[in-house]
Coordinates of C-alpha atoms and ligand atoms in Angstrom, one line a residue:
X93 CA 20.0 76.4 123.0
X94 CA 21.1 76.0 119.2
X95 CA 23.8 73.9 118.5
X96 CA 27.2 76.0 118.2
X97 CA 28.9 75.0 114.4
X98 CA 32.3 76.1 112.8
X99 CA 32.1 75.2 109.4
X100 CA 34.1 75.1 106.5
X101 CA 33.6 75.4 103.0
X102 CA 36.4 74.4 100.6
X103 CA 34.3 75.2 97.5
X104 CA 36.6 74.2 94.3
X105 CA 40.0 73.8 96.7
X106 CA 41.5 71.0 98.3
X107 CA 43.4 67.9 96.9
X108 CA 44.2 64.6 98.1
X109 CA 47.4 66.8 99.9
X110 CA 44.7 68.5 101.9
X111 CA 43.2 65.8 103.8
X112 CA 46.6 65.9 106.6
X113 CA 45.0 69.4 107.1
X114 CA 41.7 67.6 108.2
X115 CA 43.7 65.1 110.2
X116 CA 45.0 68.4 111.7
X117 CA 41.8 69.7 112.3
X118 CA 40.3 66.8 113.7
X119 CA 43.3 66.1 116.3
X120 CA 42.0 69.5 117.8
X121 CA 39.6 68.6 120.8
X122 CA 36.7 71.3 120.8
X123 CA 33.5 71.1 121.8
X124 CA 31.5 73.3 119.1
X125 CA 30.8 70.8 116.2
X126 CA 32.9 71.2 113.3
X127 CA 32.4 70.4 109.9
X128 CA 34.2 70.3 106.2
X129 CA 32.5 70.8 103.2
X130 CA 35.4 69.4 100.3
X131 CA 34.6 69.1 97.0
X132 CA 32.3 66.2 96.3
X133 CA 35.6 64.4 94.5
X134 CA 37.5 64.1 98.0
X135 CA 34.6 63.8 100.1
X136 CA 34.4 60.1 101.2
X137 CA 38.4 60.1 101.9
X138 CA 37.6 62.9 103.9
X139 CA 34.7 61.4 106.0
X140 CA 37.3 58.6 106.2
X141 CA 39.9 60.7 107.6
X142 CA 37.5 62.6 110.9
X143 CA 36.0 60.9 113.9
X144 CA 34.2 62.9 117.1
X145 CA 32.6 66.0 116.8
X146 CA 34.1 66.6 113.3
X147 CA 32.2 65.9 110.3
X148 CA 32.2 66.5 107.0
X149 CA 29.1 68.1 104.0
X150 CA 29.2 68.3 100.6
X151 CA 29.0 71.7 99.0
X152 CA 25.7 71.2 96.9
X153 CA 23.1 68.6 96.3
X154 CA 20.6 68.1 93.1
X155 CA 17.1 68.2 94.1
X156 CA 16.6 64.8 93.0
X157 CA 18.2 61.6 94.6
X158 CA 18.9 59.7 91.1
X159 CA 18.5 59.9 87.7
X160 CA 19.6 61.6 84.3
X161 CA 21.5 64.4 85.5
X162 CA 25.3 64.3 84.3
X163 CA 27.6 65.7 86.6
X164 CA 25.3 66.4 89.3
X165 CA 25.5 64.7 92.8
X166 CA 23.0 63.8 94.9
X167 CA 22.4 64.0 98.3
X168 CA 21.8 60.3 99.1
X169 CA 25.4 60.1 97.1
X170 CA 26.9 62.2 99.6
X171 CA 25.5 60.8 102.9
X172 CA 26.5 57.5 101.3
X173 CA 30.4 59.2 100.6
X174 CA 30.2 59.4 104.7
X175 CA 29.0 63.1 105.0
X176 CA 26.4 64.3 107.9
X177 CA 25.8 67.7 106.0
X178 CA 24.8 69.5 102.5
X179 CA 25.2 72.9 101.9
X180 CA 22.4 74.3 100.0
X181 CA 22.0 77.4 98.3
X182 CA 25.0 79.2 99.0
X183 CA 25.5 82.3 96.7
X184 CA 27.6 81.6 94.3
X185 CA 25.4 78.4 92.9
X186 CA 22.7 80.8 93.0
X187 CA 25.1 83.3 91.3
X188 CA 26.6 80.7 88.5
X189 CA 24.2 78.2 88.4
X190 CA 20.7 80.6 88.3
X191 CA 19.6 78.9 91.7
X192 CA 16.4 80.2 92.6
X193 CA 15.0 79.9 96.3
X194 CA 12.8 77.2 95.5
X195 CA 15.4 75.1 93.9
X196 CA 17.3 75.4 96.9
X197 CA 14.4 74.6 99.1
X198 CA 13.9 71.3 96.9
X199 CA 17.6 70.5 97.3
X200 CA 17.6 71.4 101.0
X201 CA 14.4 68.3 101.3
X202 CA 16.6 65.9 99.0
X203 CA 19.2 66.4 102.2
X204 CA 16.7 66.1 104.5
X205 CA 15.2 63.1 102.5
X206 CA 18.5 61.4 102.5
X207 CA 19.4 62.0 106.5
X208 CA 21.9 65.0 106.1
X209 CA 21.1 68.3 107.7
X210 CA 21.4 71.2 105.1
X211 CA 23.3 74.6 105.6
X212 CA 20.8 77.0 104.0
X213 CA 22.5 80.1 102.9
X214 CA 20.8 83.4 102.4
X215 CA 22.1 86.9 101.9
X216 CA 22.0 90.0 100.2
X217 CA 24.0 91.3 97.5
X218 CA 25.9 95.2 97.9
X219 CA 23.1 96.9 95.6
X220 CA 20.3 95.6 97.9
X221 CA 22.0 96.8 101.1
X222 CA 23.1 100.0 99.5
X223 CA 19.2 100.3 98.6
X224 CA 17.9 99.3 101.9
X225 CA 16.2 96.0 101.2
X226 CA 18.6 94.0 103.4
X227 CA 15.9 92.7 105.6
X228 CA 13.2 92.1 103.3
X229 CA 15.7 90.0 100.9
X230 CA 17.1 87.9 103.7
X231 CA 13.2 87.4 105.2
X232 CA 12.2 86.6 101.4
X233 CA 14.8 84.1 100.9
X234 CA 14.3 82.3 104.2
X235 CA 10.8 81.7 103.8
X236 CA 11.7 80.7 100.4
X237 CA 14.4 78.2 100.6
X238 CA 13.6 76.7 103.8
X239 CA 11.9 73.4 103.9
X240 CA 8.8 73.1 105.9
X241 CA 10.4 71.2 109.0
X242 CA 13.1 68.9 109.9
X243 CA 17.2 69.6 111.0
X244 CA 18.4 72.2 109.0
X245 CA 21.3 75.2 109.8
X246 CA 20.8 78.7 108.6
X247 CA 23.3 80.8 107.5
X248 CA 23.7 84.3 106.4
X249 CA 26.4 85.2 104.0
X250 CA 26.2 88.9 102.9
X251 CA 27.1 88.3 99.4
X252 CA 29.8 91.6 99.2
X253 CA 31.3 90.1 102.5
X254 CA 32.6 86.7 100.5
X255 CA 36.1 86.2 99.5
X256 CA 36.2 90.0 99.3
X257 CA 37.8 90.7 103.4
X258 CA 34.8 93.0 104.2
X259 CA 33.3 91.4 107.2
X260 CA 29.8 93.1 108.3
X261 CA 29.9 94.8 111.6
X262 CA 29.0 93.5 114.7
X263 CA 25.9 96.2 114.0
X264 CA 24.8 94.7 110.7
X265 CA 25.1 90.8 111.9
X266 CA 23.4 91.5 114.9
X267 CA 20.0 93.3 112.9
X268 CA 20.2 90.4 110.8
X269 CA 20.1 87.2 113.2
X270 CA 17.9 89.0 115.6
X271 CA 15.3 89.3 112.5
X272 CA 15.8 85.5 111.4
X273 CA 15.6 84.4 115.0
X274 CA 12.9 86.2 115.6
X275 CA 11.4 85.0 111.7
X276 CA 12.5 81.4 112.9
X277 CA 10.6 81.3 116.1
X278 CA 7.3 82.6 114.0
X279 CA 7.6 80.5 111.2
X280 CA 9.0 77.0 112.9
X281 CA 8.2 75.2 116.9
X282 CA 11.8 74.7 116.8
X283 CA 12.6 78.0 115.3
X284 CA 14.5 79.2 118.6
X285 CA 17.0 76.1 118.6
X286 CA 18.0 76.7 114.8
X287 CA 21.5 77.2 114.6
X288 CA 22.3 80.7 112.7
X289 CA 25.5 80.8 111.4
X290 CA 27.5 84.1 110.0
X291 CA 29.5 83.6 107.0
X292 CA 32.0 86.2 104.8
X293 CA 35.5 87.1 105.5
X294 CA 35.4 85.7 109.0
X295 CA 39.0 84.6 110.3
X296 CA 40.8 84.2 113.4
X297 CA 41.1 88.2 114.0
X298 CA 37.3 89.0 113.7
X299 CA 35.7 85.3 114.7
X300 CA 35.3 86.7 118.6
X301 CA 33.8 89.6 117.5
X302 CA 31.3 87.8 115.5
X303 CA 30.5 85.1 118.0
X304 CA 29.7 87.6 121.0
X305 CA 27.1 88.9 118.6
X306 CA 23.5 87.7 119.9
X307 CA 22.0 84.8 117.8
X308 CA 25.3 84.0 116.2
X309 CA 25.7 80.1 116.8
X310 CA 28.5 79.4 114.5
X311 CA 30.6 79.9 111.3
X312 CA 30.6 79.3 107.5
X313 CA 33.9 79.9 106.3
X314 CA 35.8 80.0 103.0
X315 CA 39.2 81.1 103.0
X316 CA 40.2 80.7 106.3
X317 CA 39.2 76.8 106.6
X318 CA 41.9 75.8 103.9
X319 CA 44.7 75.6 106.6
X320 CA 44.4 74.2 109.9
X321 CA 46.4 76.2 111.5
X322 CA 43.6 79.2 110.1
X323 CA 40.5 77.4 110.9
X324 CA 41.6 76.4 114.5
X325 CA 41.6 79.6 116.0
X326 CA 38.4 80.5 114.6
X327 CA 37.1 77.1 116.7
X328 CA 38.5 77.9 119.4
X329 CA 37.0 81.2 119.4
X330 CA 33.8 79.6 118.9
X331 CA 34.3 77.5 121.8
X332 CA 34.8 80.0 124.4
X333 CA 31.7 82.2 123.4
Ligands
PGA91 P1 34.9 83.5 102.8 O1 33.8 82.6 102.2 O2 35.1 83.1 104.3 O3 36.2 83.1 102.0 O4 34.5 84.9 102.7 C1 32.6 82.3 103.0 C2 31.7 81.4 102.2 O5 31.5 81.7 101.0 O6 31.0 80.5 102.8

């Protein structure tokens, strides 16, 4: 059975404030594993601050583990800031930053290479699903940015479902995981035990919905992972499914 995740991305949030929200976070006793991906400035007082089934991922490595690349961060940098995860490839890097699939694929080996398990996001954007590609983009991507073998986390984040409060139905979700799992199980020996995780306007009102949807393992969420007292009830949720 894959692993069952709640995790959250803080993306360019969070101050040194922010961390009793962890603490808050961490004090709650669940049994899926949860995870905080802070900005790579506030990540090792982060890693300092959770113990147990919490951990915490940076929100983006460089495909390279040192060198001449200013402002960049590398993945051996962030397991070394404490961190057991690296998201990878999440849209909007590939959005603002011209990530392609194969960058992400490199950057999701650098976290493999450096003993963190990557969160490698996929998705389409509005015009592909309004044009019917949905499944082809998210079966292209997957085969693109995921590395050969090792621990990794998939998770599908329909671009138009981000920051925006449209969730995709129960419906959509479901054609998609079934497809990956299925895509997984072809593609990888462990490809049935790779957790899939559903990410875009999830919150504590929809996160049951989600999570009774087959091949759902998990969360990646934005907004709602800011406040504990948000991101709690979408563990719990997770918990019980
Ligand atoms: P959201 O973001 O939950 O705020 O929609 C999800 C994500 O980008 O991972």
């Amino acid at each position: 059975m894959p692993e069952k995740i709640a995790a959250g991305n803080w993306k360019m949030n969070g101050l040194s404030a922010d961390l009793s929200e962890l603490e808050l976070i961490a004090a709650h006793a669940a049994t899926s594993t949860v995870v905080i991906c802070p900005s790579a400035a506030l990540l090792s007082r982060a890693a300092d601050t959770v113990s147990g089934r919490m951990s915490v991922g940076g929100q983006d490595c460089h495909g390279a583990q040192s060198g001449a690349h200013t402002g960049d961060t590398s993945a051996t940098m962030i397991k070394d800031a404490g961190a057991a995860y690296v998201i990878v490839g999440h849209s909007e890097r590939r959005a603002d930053h011209g990530e392609t699939s194969e960058t992400v694929k490199a950057k999701a080996q650098a976290g493999l290479d450096a003993g963190l398990t990557p969160i490698v996001c996929i998705g389409e954007t509005l015009a592909e699903r309004e044009a019917g590609q949905t499944l082809e983009i998210v079966a292209s991507q997957l085969s693109a940015s995921l590395p050969d073998g090792g621990s990794v986390v998939v998770a599908y984040e329909p671009v138009w479902a981000i920051g925006t409060g449209l969730t995709a139905t129960p419906d959509q979700i479901a054609e998609v995981h079934t497809a990956m799992r299925q895509q997984l199980a072809d593609i990888r020996d462990d490809g049935a035990d790779i957790p899939l995780l559903y990410g875009g306007s999830v919150k504590a009102a929809n996160a049951a919905e989600i999570f009774a949807v087959p091949d759902v393992n998990g969360a990646l969420v934005g907004g709602a992972s800011l406040k504990a007292a948000d991101f709690i009830p979408i563990i719990q949720a997770l918990d019980v499914s």
